[in-house]
Amino acid sequence: MSKIKLSFSLILAIFLVGILSTAAFAKDPYGLKPYQSGLDLVVPFNANTANGETKDSSYDLALKLGDTVVKKYEDIHVDATTLKASVTIPASVITPGTAYTVELYARWGSTPLSKSSALVTDSHNTGMYQVPDTHVDVNGSGLKNANQTGYNNTRKQRTGQKVHGFYTNNTNSCASCHQTHTAADGEYLLFKDGTYSTCSACHDGTTGAYNSFAPVSEENADSISGTFNVQTAGHNGSLHDADGSLQVSAAPGGNNNPDTTKGSVGASTWGAEFDCASCHAAHGSGSSTENNLNLDPMGWAQVAYSTTNNDTKNGKLFQNLTINSTVPTTFSTPYILVKKTLAASDISTDKTKYGYLYSRAKLVAGDKVIQTYRWDGSKYVADYSLWLRDKGHVGAPFSNADTFFKDTTGTDITNTLNVVWKDGFASGSAVDNVVTAQIAIGVDVETTDNIASLFDSANANYVVDSGLQMSKYCTACHTDYLSTTRTNDTGVYTTAHRHKTGADNLTCVRCHFAHGSEAQLMSDANDQNYFEKVEAGMTPTAALDYLKDPNPSSALKRYTGMSVCYACHGQGEQFLGNPNNKERPVSGQPGAARGTNY
């Protein structure tokens, strides 16, 4: 696809126009996507409420071979609650290896509401070599794909075989996204043209997968990620434009002048396209990370830190590290390793204390540990970021994103240690034998669908460091926004005053959605959204008008205008004593449990 490089400010200005592009992925409002179950063909679909269809609507479904109707199912009703239905066409009706078409009609209708190709294969590709083999060229493209991998029907996995990771060794899941011989995308053999289109083929709500384009409703208004589906310009919304039209360098706080030399780190990272895979790992994260968040966003753990350029590449791969016996007071590299013997005071069962991470690993006083430390701008502090054990890209300008430890002879003795990869430390008697190491720093975000668990220490699911890891995740692109101080904090690319985000309580998603926001999703200073305002008696029109962000683009904010500022800082006389201000902020902090009005 052609790529257009625009400044991020210009992109924000045209977001509300560009959102129309999401319509390209709502290709079938009926979600008609047949899939194979054994040798049966299952055909799910849903009512199209935008067309005025309800639980009382009735449909006909036809299985066709060319213009011939092989089987017709009549007077099908959707479920009254989900507005979905499914028809199973048994193996006795179907010839494996034959390309059929399924067509959905309104009851008694003559024009299809929706149609889709359908193919069931056995293990021997029955019919593949028939002459003529017309069944393999199902769309007239001339591309022959006997198993129809990826074509239209995007759900190829069998029961118990996952699409995104944890694959069995007889997996059939690869074919859900990839075509080995007839792919539309050349680099990754994706069945659609590009990452965004491939992801959207399932995540537009048509296959039952998480719907990133779902219209805002009262049920999903508290979505952890927001929505791409900003409906109208009047909603004053914005979104991450993850369709590949932007480079990662467009991110505010990142490197807006990437090296464009082919094969360079700048071209491969800052110069890369921003798409779904920039944040999510299509093949799974292999950890407890929520929603397949990439353990190495932007691939920085594959980029070796260089003392020559003082980390202007933002590399998070630290090679040939010596192991410190004490915490140094002067800077050497952003991350270092230190040996220490745990004291009782280092360990805690309190989930709000860093000692909990040792307790969770079942360490006790007297255990020897190799711990990561990071430079916070003035000193080294203990860090609990993920250590990656992934080979990653090999060769210049990349190196293996791997973590290992060696003894005096240069022998890898990693397997003699008890390594807590997700929290960045290792323990055991073999700690004494470690002399040098390489660490690849990744990110592991521990969260639930309750976003408050990242920053509210009173939340039942809160675990210390989870909010900071979320901030590190976002700042893989927005590098300068990770700040440990408020005063003139120096980032990699700029120097500016900013919020202190290097702690759990001000993690990025406390104020921002990841996917996108709009008036119906945003809240006011009292954490009330559109639906809560309407429930409290405000008319829908008034509630929407009240929550429209004065800024034409909301910059992914969870709060309209400066409400998030008011929620934290609106307790002074200049707010509370203003006769024009009829509202009062409730006690507590935004995003967490709130109390009564002041």
Coordinates of C-alpha atoms in Angstrom, one line a residue:
M1 CA 0.0 0.0 0.0
S2 CA 1.2 3.5 -0.6
K3 CA 2.3 5.4 2.5
I4 CA 2.0 9.1 3.1
K5 CA 4.3 10.7 5.7
L6 CA 2.5 13.5 7.5
S7 CA 3.3 15.5 10.6
F8 CA 1.5 14.2 13.7
S9 CA -0.2 17.6 14.3
L10 CA -1.6 17.5 10.8
I11 CA -2.8 13.9 11.4
L12 CA -4.6 15.0 14.5
A13 CA -6.3 17.7 12.6
I14 CA -7.7 15.2 10.0
F15 CA -8.4 12.3 12.3
L16 CA -12.1 12.9 12.2
V17 CA -12.1 12.8 8.5
G18 CA -9.8 9.8 8.3
I19 CA -12.0 7.8 10.6
L20 CA -14.2 7.1 7.6
S21 CA -11.5 4.7 6.5
T22 CA -12.7 2.3 9.2
A23 CA -15.7 1.6 7.2
A24 CA -13.5 -0.4 4.9
F25 CA -13.3 -3.0 7.5
A26 CA -16.9 -3.3 8.3
K27 CA -17.3 -5.1 5.0
D28 CA -20.1 -7.3 6.0
P29 CA -22.6 -6.1 8.6
Y30 CA -24.1 -9.6 8.7
G31 CA -20.8 -11.2 9.7
L32 CA -21.4 -14.1 7.3
K33 CA -18.1 -16.0 7.6
P34 CA -18.5 -19.8 7.1
Y35 CA -16.0 -22.1 8.8
Q36 CA -15.2 -25.8 8.8
S37 CA -16.1 -27.9 11.8
G38 CA -14.9 -31.5 11.1
L39 CA -16.4 -32.0 7.7
D40 CA -19.4 -29.9 8.4
L41 CA -19.8 -26.3 7.4
V42 CA -20.9 -23.9 10.0
V43 CA -22.4 -20.6 8.8
P44 CA -22.8 -17.9 11.5
F45 CA -24.4 -14.5 10.9
N46 CA -26.1 -11.7 12.8
A47 CA -28.9 -9.3 12.3
N48 CA -28.0 -5.9 10.8
T49 CA -29.5 -3.4 13.3
A50 CA -28.4 -0.6 11.1
N51 CA -30.8 -1.9 8.5
G52 CA -33.6 -1.9 11.1
E53 CA -33.5 -5.6 11.7
T54 CA -34.6 -6.9 15.1
K55 CA -35.0 -10.2 17.0
D56 CA -38.2 -10.7 15.0
S57 CA -36.5 -10.6 11.6
S58 CA -36.4 -13.9 9.6
Y59 CA -33.9 -15.1 7.0
D60 CA -33.3 -17.7 4.4
L61 CA -29.8 -19.2 3.7
A62 CA -28.8 -20.9 0.4
L63 CA -25.8 -23.1 -0.2
K64 CA -25.0 -22.7 -3.9
L65 CA -22.6 -24.3 -6.4
G66 CA -22.3 -21.8 -9.2
D67 CA -25.9 -20.8 -9.9
T68 CA -27.4 -24.0 -8.6
V69 CA -28.9 -24.1 -5.1
V70 CA -27.6 -27.2 -3.4
K71 CA -29.5 -26.7 -0.1
K72 CA -31.8 -24.0 1.2
Y73 CA -32.6 -23.3 4.9
E74 CA -35.7 -21.2 5.5
D75 CA -37.3 -19.0 8.2
I76 CA -34.2 -18.7 10.4
H77 CA -34.5 -16.6 13.5
V78 CA -31.7 -14.9 15.4
D79 CA -31.3 -15.2 19.1
A80 CA -33.5 -12.6 20.9
T81 CA -30.6 -11.4 23.0
T82 CA -27.5 -11.7 20.9
L83 CA -29.2 -11.2 17.5
K84 CA -27.0 -13.9 16.2
A85 CA -27.8 -17.2 14.5
S86 CA -25.8 -20.2 13.1
V87 CA -26.6 -22.8 10.5
T88 CA -24.7 -26.1 10.3
I89 CA -24.6 -27.7 6.9
P90 CA -23.8 -31.4 7.4
A91 CA -21.0 -33.3 5.7
S92 CA -23.6 -35.3 3.8
V93 CA -24.5 -32.3 1.8
I94 CA -21.0 -31.2 1.0
T95 CA -18.3 -32.5 -1.3
P96 CA -14.9 -31.8 0.2
G97 CA -12.6 -29.7 -2.0
T98 CA -15.6 -28.0 -3.7
A99 CA -15.9 -24.2 -3.6
Y100 CA -19.5 -23.2 -2.7
T101 CA -21.1 -19.9 -2.1
V102 CA -23.5 -19.2 0.8
E103 CA -26.0 -16.5 0.4
L104 CA -28.2 -14.8 3.1
Y105 CA -31.6 -13.4 2.2
A106 CA -34.4 -11.7 4.0
R107 CA -37.3 -14.2 4.4
W108 CA -38.9 -14.5 0.9
G109 CA -36.2 -12.1 -0.5
S110 CA -34.7 -12.5 -3.9
T111 CA -31.6 -10.3 -3.6
P112 CA -28.8 -11.6 -1.3
L113 CA -28.2 -9.5 1.8
S114 CA -24.7 -11.0 2.1
K115 CA -22.7 -13.7 0.4
S116 CA -19.4 -15.5 1.1
S117 CA -17.3 -18.3 -0.3
A118 CA -17.2 -21.6 1.5
L119 CA -14.9 -24.6 1.2
V120 CA -14.5 -27.8 3.3
T121 CA -11.4 -29.9 2.7
D122 CA -10.3 -33.3 3.9
S123 CA -6.8 -34.2 4.7
H124 CA -6.0 -35.2 1.1
N125 CA -7.3 -32.0 -0.6
T126 CA -10.0 -34.1 -2.4
G127 CA -10.6 -32.8 -5.8
M128 CA -7.5 -30.6 -6.0
Y129 CA -6.3 -32.1 -9.2
Q130 CA -9.6 -32.4 -11.0
V131 CA -9.5 -31.2 -14.6
P132 CA -10.6 -28.5 -15.0
D133 CA -9.8 -27.5 -11.4
T134 CA -12.3 -24.6 -11.4
H135 CA -13.0 -24.9 -7.7
V136 CA -9.7 -23.5 -6.6
D137 CA -10.0 -20.2 -8.4
V138 CA -13.0 -19.0 -6.4
N139 CA -12.8 -15.3 -7.0
G140 CA -11.6 -15.1 -10.6
S141 CA -8.2 -13.9 -9.6
G142 CA -6.4 -16.7 -11.3
L143 CA -4.7 -17.5 -7.9
K144 CA -5.1 -21.2 -7.1
N145 CA -5.3 -22.1 -3.4
A146 CA -6.8 -25.6 -2.9
N147 CA -7.2 -25.2 0.9
Q148 CA -8.6 -21.6 0.6
T149 CA -6.2 -20.6 3.4
G150 CA -7.1 -17.2 4.6
Y151 CA -9.5 -16.6 1.8
N152 CA -12.6 -14.9 3.1
N153 CA -13.1 -17.5 5.8
T154 CA -10.7 -16.3 8.4
R155 CA -11.3 -18.9 11.1
K156 CA -9.2 -22.0 10.3
Q157 CA -8.2 -23.2 13.7
R158 CA -9.8 -26.3 15.2
T159 CA -11.3 -26.4 18.7
G160 CA -8.6 -25.9 21.3
Q161 CA -6.1 -24.5 18.8
K162 CA -5.5 -20.8 19.4
V163 CA -4.9 -18.2 16.7
H164 CA -2.7 -16.0 18.8
G165 CA -0.1 -18.2 20.5
F166 CA 0.0 -21.3 22.7
Y167 CA 0.1 -23.4 19.6
T168 CA -0.1 -27.2 19.6
N169 CA 2.4 -29.0 17.4
N170 CA -0.4 -30.1 15.0
T171 CA -1.8 -26.6 14.8
N172 CA -4.0 -25.5 11.9
S173 CA -4.1 -21.9 13.2
C174 CA -1.4 -20.4 10.9
A175 CA -3.9 -20.6 8.0
S176 CA -6.2 -18.1 9.8
C177 CA -3.8 -15.3 8.8
H178 CA -1.3 -16.6 6.3
Q179 CA -1.3 -18.0 2.8
T180 CA 1.8 -19.9 1.8
H181 CA 1.4 -19.6 -2.0
T182 CA -1.3 -16.9 -2.7
A183 CA -0.8 -14.2 -0.1
A184 CA -1.8 -10.6 -0.7
D185 CA 1.0 -9.3 1.5
G186 CA 4.4 -10.2 0.3
E187 CA 6.6 -9.7 3.3
Y188 CA 4.6 -11.8 5.8
L189 CA 2.4 -13.8 3.5
L190 CA -0.7 -12.3 5.0
F191 CA -4.0 -13.1 3.4
K192 CA -4.9 -9.4 3.4
D193 CA -2.9 -6.5 2.1
G194 CA -1.1 -5.3 5.2
T195 CA -1.2 -5.9 8.9
Y196 CA -4.1 -3.6 9.6
S197 CA -6.4 -5.1 7.0
T198 CA -5.5 -8.6 8.2
C199 CA -6.3 -7.9 11.9
S200 CA -9.4 -6.0 11.0
A201 CA -10.8 -9.0 9.0
C202 CA -11.5 -10.6 12.4
H203 CA -11.5 -7.7 14.8
D204 CA -14.3 -5.8 13.1
G205 CA -16.9 -7.9 14.9
T206 CA -17.7 -10.3 12.1
T207 CA -16.0 -13.4 13.6
G208 CA -16.8 -13.1 17.3
A209 CA -13.3 -11.9 18.1
Y210 CA -12.8 -8.7 20.1
N211 CA -14.4 -5.9 18.1
S212 CA -12.1 -2.9 17.9
F213 CA -14.7 -1.0 15.9
A214 CA -17.8 -1.6 18.1
P215 CA -20.1 1.3 18.4
V216 CA -20.0 2.9 21.9
S217 CA -22.7 1.5 24.2
E218 CA -23.4 1.6 27.9
E219 CA -21.9 -1.9 28.2
N220 CA -18.6 -1.2 26.6
A221 CA -18.1 2.5 27.7
D222 CA -15.6 1.4 30.2
S223 CA -13.6 -0.4 27.6
I224 CA -9.9 -0.8 28.6
S225 CA -8.7 0.3 25.2
G226 CA -11.3 2.6 23.7
T227 CA -12.6 2.3 20.2
F228 CA -11.6 3.0 16.6
N229 CA -15.2 3.6 15.7
V230 CA -15.6 7.4 16.2
Q231 CA -18.9 8.0 14.5
T232 CA -19.3 11.7 13.8
A233 CA -17.3 14.8 13.8
G234 CA -19.6 16.2 16.5
H235 CA -18.2 13.7 19.0
N236 CA -14.8 15.3 18.9
G237 CA -12.9 12.1 19.0
S238 CA -9.5 10.8 18.0
L239 CA -7.8 7.5 17.5
H240 CA -4.4 5.8 17.0
D241 CA -4.2 5.8 13.2
A242 CA -2.9 2.2 13.0
D243 CA -3.5 1.6 9.4
G244 CA 0.2 1.9 8.3
S245 CA -0.3 5.5 6.9
L246 CA 1.9 6.9 9.6
Q247 CA 5.5 6.2 10.6
V248 CA 6.2 5.5 14.3
S249 CA 8.3 8.7 14.2
A250 CA 5.0 10.6 14.1
A251 CA 4.5 9.8 17.8
P252 CA 4.7 12.9 20.0
G253 CA 7.7 12.6 22.2
G254 CA 9.5 10.3 19.8
N255 CA 12.2 10.8 17.2
N256 CA 10.5 12.8 14.4
N257 CA 13.6 12.7 12.2
P258 CA 14.4 9.0 11.8
D259 CA 17.4 7.6 9.9
T260 CA 16.0 6.5 6.5
T261 CA 19.0 4.6 5.4
K262 CA 17.9 1.1 4.4
G263 CA 18.8 -1.5 7.0
S264 CA 19.5 1.1 9.7
V265 CA 18.0 1.1 13.1
G266 CA 16.2 4.3 12.4
A267 CA 14.6 3.0 9.2
S268 CA 13.6 -0.3 10.9
T269 CA 12.1 1.3 14.0
W270 CA 11.3 5.0 14.0
G271 CA 10.9 4.8 10.2
A272 CA 8.6 1.8 10.4
E273 CA 4.9 1.9 9.7
F274 CA 2.6 2.2 12.7
D275 CA 0.1 -0.6 12.6
C276 CA -1.6 -3.1 14.9
A277 CA 1.6 -5.1 15.3
S278 CA 3.4 -2.1 16.7
C279 CA 1.5 -2.7 19.9
H280 CA 0.2 -6.3 19.7
A281 CA 1.9 -9.6 19.2
A282 CA -0.1 -11.6 16.7
H283 CA 1.6 -14.8 17.7
G284 CA 1.0 -14.2 21.4
S285 CA 3.0 -12.7 24.2
G286 CA 3.7 -15.9 26.0
S287 CA 3.0 -14.4 29.3
S288 CA 0.2 -13.0 31.5
T289 CA 0.2 -9.8 29.4
E290 CA -3.3 -8.6 28.7
N291 CA -4.6 -8.6 25.1
N292 CA -1.5 -9.9 23.5
L293 CA 0.5 -6.7 24.3
N294 CA 3.9 -7.0 22.6
L295 CA 6.6 -7.8 25.2
D296 CA 9.1 -5.9 23.1
P297 CA 7.1 -2.9 21.6
M298 CA 9.1 -1.3 18.8
G299 CA 11.8 -4.0 19.1
W300 CA 14.1 -1.9 21.2
A301 CA 15.3 -5.0 23.1
Q302 CA 16.9 -6.1 19.8
V303 CA 18.8 -2.9 19.4
A304 CA 22.1 -2.8 21.3
Y305 CA 22.7 0.2 23.5
S306 CA 25.7 2.2 22.3
T307 CA 27.8 4.3 24.6
T308 CA 29.1 6.0 21.4
N309 CA 25.8 7.6 20.5
N310 CA 24.6 7.8 24.1
D311 CA 21.4 5.8 23.4
T312 CA 20.0 8.1 20.7
K313 CA 18.8 4.8 19.1
N314 CA 16.9 4.0 22.4
G315 CA 18.4 0.5 22.5
K316 CA 17.4 -1.7 25.3
L317 CA 19.9 -4.6 24.7
F318 CA 22.8 -4.3 27.1
Q319 CA 25.8 -6.5 26.2
N320 CA 28.9 -7.4 28.1
L321 CA 27.7 -6.1 31.4
T322 CA 29.8 -6.7 34.5
I323 CA 28.0 -7.6 37.7
N324 CA 28.3 -4.8 40.3
S325 CA 28.8 -5.8 44.0
T326 CA 27.3 -2.5 45.1
V327 CA 25.0 0.1 43.6
P328 CA 27.2 2.6 41.8
T329 CA 26.7 6.3 42.3
T330 CA 27.7 7.4 38.8
F331 CA 26.1 6.7 35.5
S332 CA 27.5 4.1 33.1
T333 CA 24.5 2.7 31.1
P334 CA 20.8 3.1 31.6
Y335 CA 20.4 -0.4 33.0
I336 CA 23.0 -2.3 35.1
L337 CA 23.1 -5.5 37.2
V338 CA 23.9 -5.7 40.9
K339 CA 24.5 -8.7 43.2
K340 CA 22.9 -8.5 46.6
T341 CA 21.9 -10.7 49.5
L342 CA 18.3 -10.1 50.5
A343 CA 17.5 -8.8 54.0
A344 CA 14.1 -9.4 55.7
S345 CA 13.3 -5.8 55.0
D346 CA 13.6 -6.4 51.2
I347 CA 10.7 -8.8 51.2
S348 CA 7.0 -8.1 51.7
T349 CA 3.6 -9.8 51.3
D350 CA 2.0 -6.4 50.6
K351 CA 1.2 -6.1 46.9
T352 CA 1.8 -2.4 47.0
K353 CA 5.4 -2.8 48.0
Y354 CA 8.2 -3.8 45.6
G355 CA 9.2 -6.5 48.1
Y356 CA 6.1 -8.4 47.1
L357 CA 7.8 -9.3 43.8
Y358 CA 10.5 -11.2 45.8
S359 CA 7.8 -12.7 48.0
R360 CA 5.9 -13.9 45.0
A361 CA 9.0 -15.6 43.8
K362 CA 9.2 -17.4 47.2
L363 CA 12.6 -15.8 48.1
V364 CA 13.6 -15.4 51.7
A365 CA 16.1 -13.4 53.7
G366 CA 19.6 -14.6 52.9
D367 CA 18.9 -15.5 49.3
K368 CA 21.4 -14.1 46.8
V369 CA 20.0 -12.1 43.9
I370 CA 21.1 -10.5 40.6
Q371 CA 18.9 -7.5 40.3
T372 CA 18.3 -5.0 37.5
Y373 CA 18.9 -1.3 38.3
R374 CA 18.1 1.7 36.0
W375 CA 19.3 5.2 36.1
D376 CA 16.4 7.6 37.1
G377 CA 18.2 10.8 36.2
S378 CA 20.1 11.2 39.4
K379 CA 20.7 7.7 40.8
Y380 CA 20.3 4.0 40.2
V381 CA 17.1 2.4 41.5
A382 CA 15.9 -1.2 41.4
D383 CA 14.0 -2.0 38.3
Y384 CA 11.6 -4.9 37.6
S385 CA 11.2 -4.9 33.9
L386 CA 11.0 -8.1 31.9
W387 CA 14.1 -9.9 30.8
L388 CA 13.5 -11.2 27.3
R389 CA 14.7 -14.6 26.1
D390 CA 13.9 -14.2 22.5
K391 CA 16.3 -14.6 19.6
G392 CA 14.7 -11.7 17.7
H393 CA 16.4 -10.4 14.6
V394 CA 19.9 -11.5 13.9
G395 CA 22.6 -9.5 12.2
A396 CA 23.4 -5.8 11.8
P397 CA 21.9 -3.4 12.8
F398 CA 20.1 -5.9 15.2
S399 CA 21.4 -8.3 17.7
N400 CA 19.7 -11.2 19.4
A401 CA 17.1 -10.0 22.0
D402 CA 18.3 -12.5 24.5
T403 CA 19.3 -12.6 28.2
F404 CA 22.0 -14.8 29.5
F405 CA 24.7 -15.0 32.2
K406 CA 28.3 -16.3 32.0
D407 CA 31.0 -17.4 34.4
T408 CA 34.7 -16.6 34.4
T409 CA 35.4 -19.1 31.5
G410 CA 32.7 -17.4 29.4
T411 CA 30.4 -20.4 29.7
D412 CA 26.6 -19.7 29.7
I413 CA 25.3 -20.7 33.1
T414 CA 21.8 -19.2 32.9
N415 CA 20.2 -22.6 33.5
T416 CA 21.9 -22.9 36.9
L417 CA 20.0 -19.8 38.1
N418 CA 16.4 -19.4 39.3
V419 CA 15.4 -16.7 36.8
V420 CA 12.2 -14.6 37.3
W421 CA 12.1 -13.4 33.7
K422 CA 9.0 -11.2 34.1
D423 CA 10.4 -9.2 37.0
G424 CA 14.0 -8.9 35.9
F425 CA 16.0 -10.7 38.6
A426 CA 17.6 -14.1 39.2
S427 CA 18.5 -16.0 42.4
G428 CA 20.3 -19.1 43.7
S429 CA 23.7 -20.1 44.9
A430 CA 25.0 -19.9 41.3
V431 CA 24.8 -16.1 41.6
D432 CA 28.3 -16.1 43.0
N433 CA 29.6 -17.7 39.7
V434 CA 28.2 -15.0 37.4
V435 CA 30.8 -12.6 36.1
T436 CA 29.2 -11.1 32.9
A437 CA 25.8 -10.9 31.4
Q438 CA 23.6 -9.7 28.6
I439 CA 20.1 -8.4 29.3
A440 CA 17.4 -7.5 26.9
I441 CA 14.8 -5.2 28.5
G442 CA 11.2 -5.8 27.6
V443 CA 7.8 -4.9 29.1
D444 CA 5.3 -7.1 30.9
V445 CA 2.1 -5.4 31.8
E446 CA 0.0 -7.1 34.5
T447 CA -3.5 -5.9 34.3
T448 CA -7.2 -7.0 34.2
D449 CA -10.1 -5.3 32.4
N450 CA -10.3 -3.0 35.4
I451 CA -7.9 -0.2 34.4
A452 CA -7.7 1.1 38.0
S453 CA -5.6 -2.0 38.9
L454 CA -2.7 -0.3 37.2
F455 CA -2.6 2.8 39.4
D456 CA -4.9 2.5 42.4
S457 CA -3.1 0.8 45.2
A458 CA -6.4 0.1 47.0
N459 CA -7.7 -1.9 44.0
A460 CA -7.9 -5.6 44.8
N461 CA -6.0 -6.5 41.6
Y462 CA -3.2 -3.9 42.0
V463 CA 0.3 -5.2 41.8
V464 CA 3.2 -2.8 42.4
D465 CA 5.1 -1.8 39.3
S466 CA 2.3 -2.6 36.9
G467 CA 1.5 1.0 36.2
L468 CA 5.1 1.9 35.5
Q469 CA 5.4 -1.1 33.1
M470 CA 2.3 0.3 31.3
S471 CA 4.0 3.7 31.0
K472 CA 7.2 2.0 29.7
Y473 CA 5.1 0.2 27.1
C474 CA 3.6 3.4 25.8
T475 CA 6.9 5.2 25.9
A476 CA 8.4 2.7 23.5
C477 CA 7.1 5.2 20.9
H478 CA 6.5 8.3 23.1
T479 CA 10.0 8.0 24.5
D480 CA 10.3 11.4 26.2
Y481 CA 7.0 11.0 28.1
L482 CA 8.5 8.6 30.6
S483 CA 9.7 10.9 33.3
T484 CA 10.9 10.3 36.8
T485 CA 10.8 14.0 37.8
R486 CA 8.7 17.1 37.0
T487 CA 11.4 19.6 36.5
N488 CA 13.3 19.9 33.2
D489 CA 13.5 16.1 32.7
T490 CA 15.8 15.3 29.8
G491 CA 14.4 12.8 27.4
V492 CA 16.3 11.2 24.5
Y493 CA 15.0 13.7 21.9
T494 CA 13.8 16.7 23.9
T495 CA 14.2 18.6 27.2
A496 CA 10.9 19.7 28.8
H497 CA 9.0 20.0 32.0
R498 CA 6.3 17.2 32.2
H499 CA 4.2 15.1 34.5
K500 CA 6.1 12.6 36.6
T501 CA 5.1 9.3 34.9
G502 CA 7.8 7.1 36.1
A503 CA 5.6 5.7 38.8
D504 CA 2.4 3.6 39.0
N505 CA 0.0 6.4 40.1
L506 CA 0.3 8.4 36.8
T507 CA 0.5 5.6 34.3
C508 CA -0.4 6.7 30.7
V509 CA -3.8 4.9 30.5
R510 CA -5.0 6.7 33.6
C511 CA -5.6 9.7 31.3
H512 CA -5.6 8.2 27.8
F513 CA -7.3 5.4 25.9
A514 CA -5.0 3.2 23.8
H515 CA -7.3 2.8 20.7
G516 CA -9.3 6.0 20.6
S517 CA -11.9 8.1 22.3
E518 CA -14.9 10.2 21.7
A519 CA -17.6 12.1 23.6
Q520 CA -19.6 9.1 24.5
L521 CA -16.5 7.4 26.0
M522 CA -15.1 10.4 27.8
S523 CA -15.8 11.3 31.4
D524 CA -16.1 14.6 33.3
A525 CA -14.1 15.5 36.4
N526 CA -16.4 13.3 38.5
D527 CA -15.8 10.2 36.3
Q528 CA -19.3 10.4 34.8
N529 CA -19.7 9.5 31.2
Y530 CA -22.5 10.1 28.6
F531 CA -24.6 7.2 29.8
E532 CA -24.3 8.1 33.4
K533 CA -25.2 11.7 32.6
V534 CA -28.4 10.5 30.8
E535 CA -29.3 8.2 33.6
A536 CA -29.0 11.1 36.0
G537 CA -31.6 13.0 34.0
M538 CA -29.6 15.0 31.4
T539 CA -31.0 14.7 27.9
P540 CA -28.9 12.7 25.4
T541 CA -28.3 15.9 23.3
A542 CA -27.3 17.9 26.3
A543 CA -25.1 15.1 27.6
L544 CA -23.3 14.7 24.3
D545 CA -22.8 18.4 24.0
Y546 CA -21.5 18.6 27.6
L547 CA -18.9 15.9 26.9
K548 CA -17.6 17.0 23.6
D549 CA -14.0 17.9 23.9
P550 CA -13.4 21.6 23.1
N551 CA -10.3 20.5 21.2
P552 CA -11.4 19.1 17.8
S553 CA -9.2 16.1 18.5
S554 CA -9.2 14.7 22.0
A555 CA -5.7 13.2 21.8
L556 CA -7.1 9.8 23.0
K557 CA -8.1 11.4 26.4
R558 CA -10.4 9.6 28.8
Y559 CA -11.6 13.0 30.1
T560 CA -13.2 15.8 28.1
G561 CA -11.4 19.1 27.9
M562 CA -9.3 19.5 31.0
S563 CA -11.6 17.5 33.3
V564 CA -8.8 15.2 34.3
C565 CA -6.9 18.3 35.6
Y566 CA -10.0 19.5 37.4
A567 CA -10.5 16.1 39.0
C568 CA -7.0 16.2 40.6
H569 CA -6.4 19.9 41.0
G570 CA -9.9 21.3 41.3
Q571 CA -10.1 21.6 45.1
G572 CA -9.0 25.2 45.5
E573 CA -11.1 28.4 46.0
Q574 CA -10.6 29.4 42.3
F575 CA -12.8 26.4 41.4
L576 CA -15.0 25.9 44.4
G577 CA -15.7 29.5 45.1
N578 CA -16.6 30.4 41.5
P579 CA -20.3 31.3 41.4
N580 CA -20.5 30.2 37.8
N581 CA -19.4 26.7 38.7
K582 CA -22.5 24.7 39.6
E583 CA -20.6 21.4 40.0
R584 CA -18.3 20.2 42.7
P585 CA -15.6 17.5 42.2
V586 CA -16.1 14.4 44.4
S587 CA -13.4 13.2 46.7
G588 CA -10.8 10.8 45.6
Q589 CA -8.8 10.6 42.4
P590 CA -9.9 10.2 38.7
G591 CA -10.3 6.6 37.5
A592 CA -10.4 5.1 41.0
A593 CA -13.3 4.7 43.5
R594 CA -14.8 8.2 44.2
G595 CA -16.4 9.5 47.3
T596 CA -18.8 12.3 48.1
N597 CA -18.9 15.9 46.9
Y598 CA -16.7 18.3 48.8

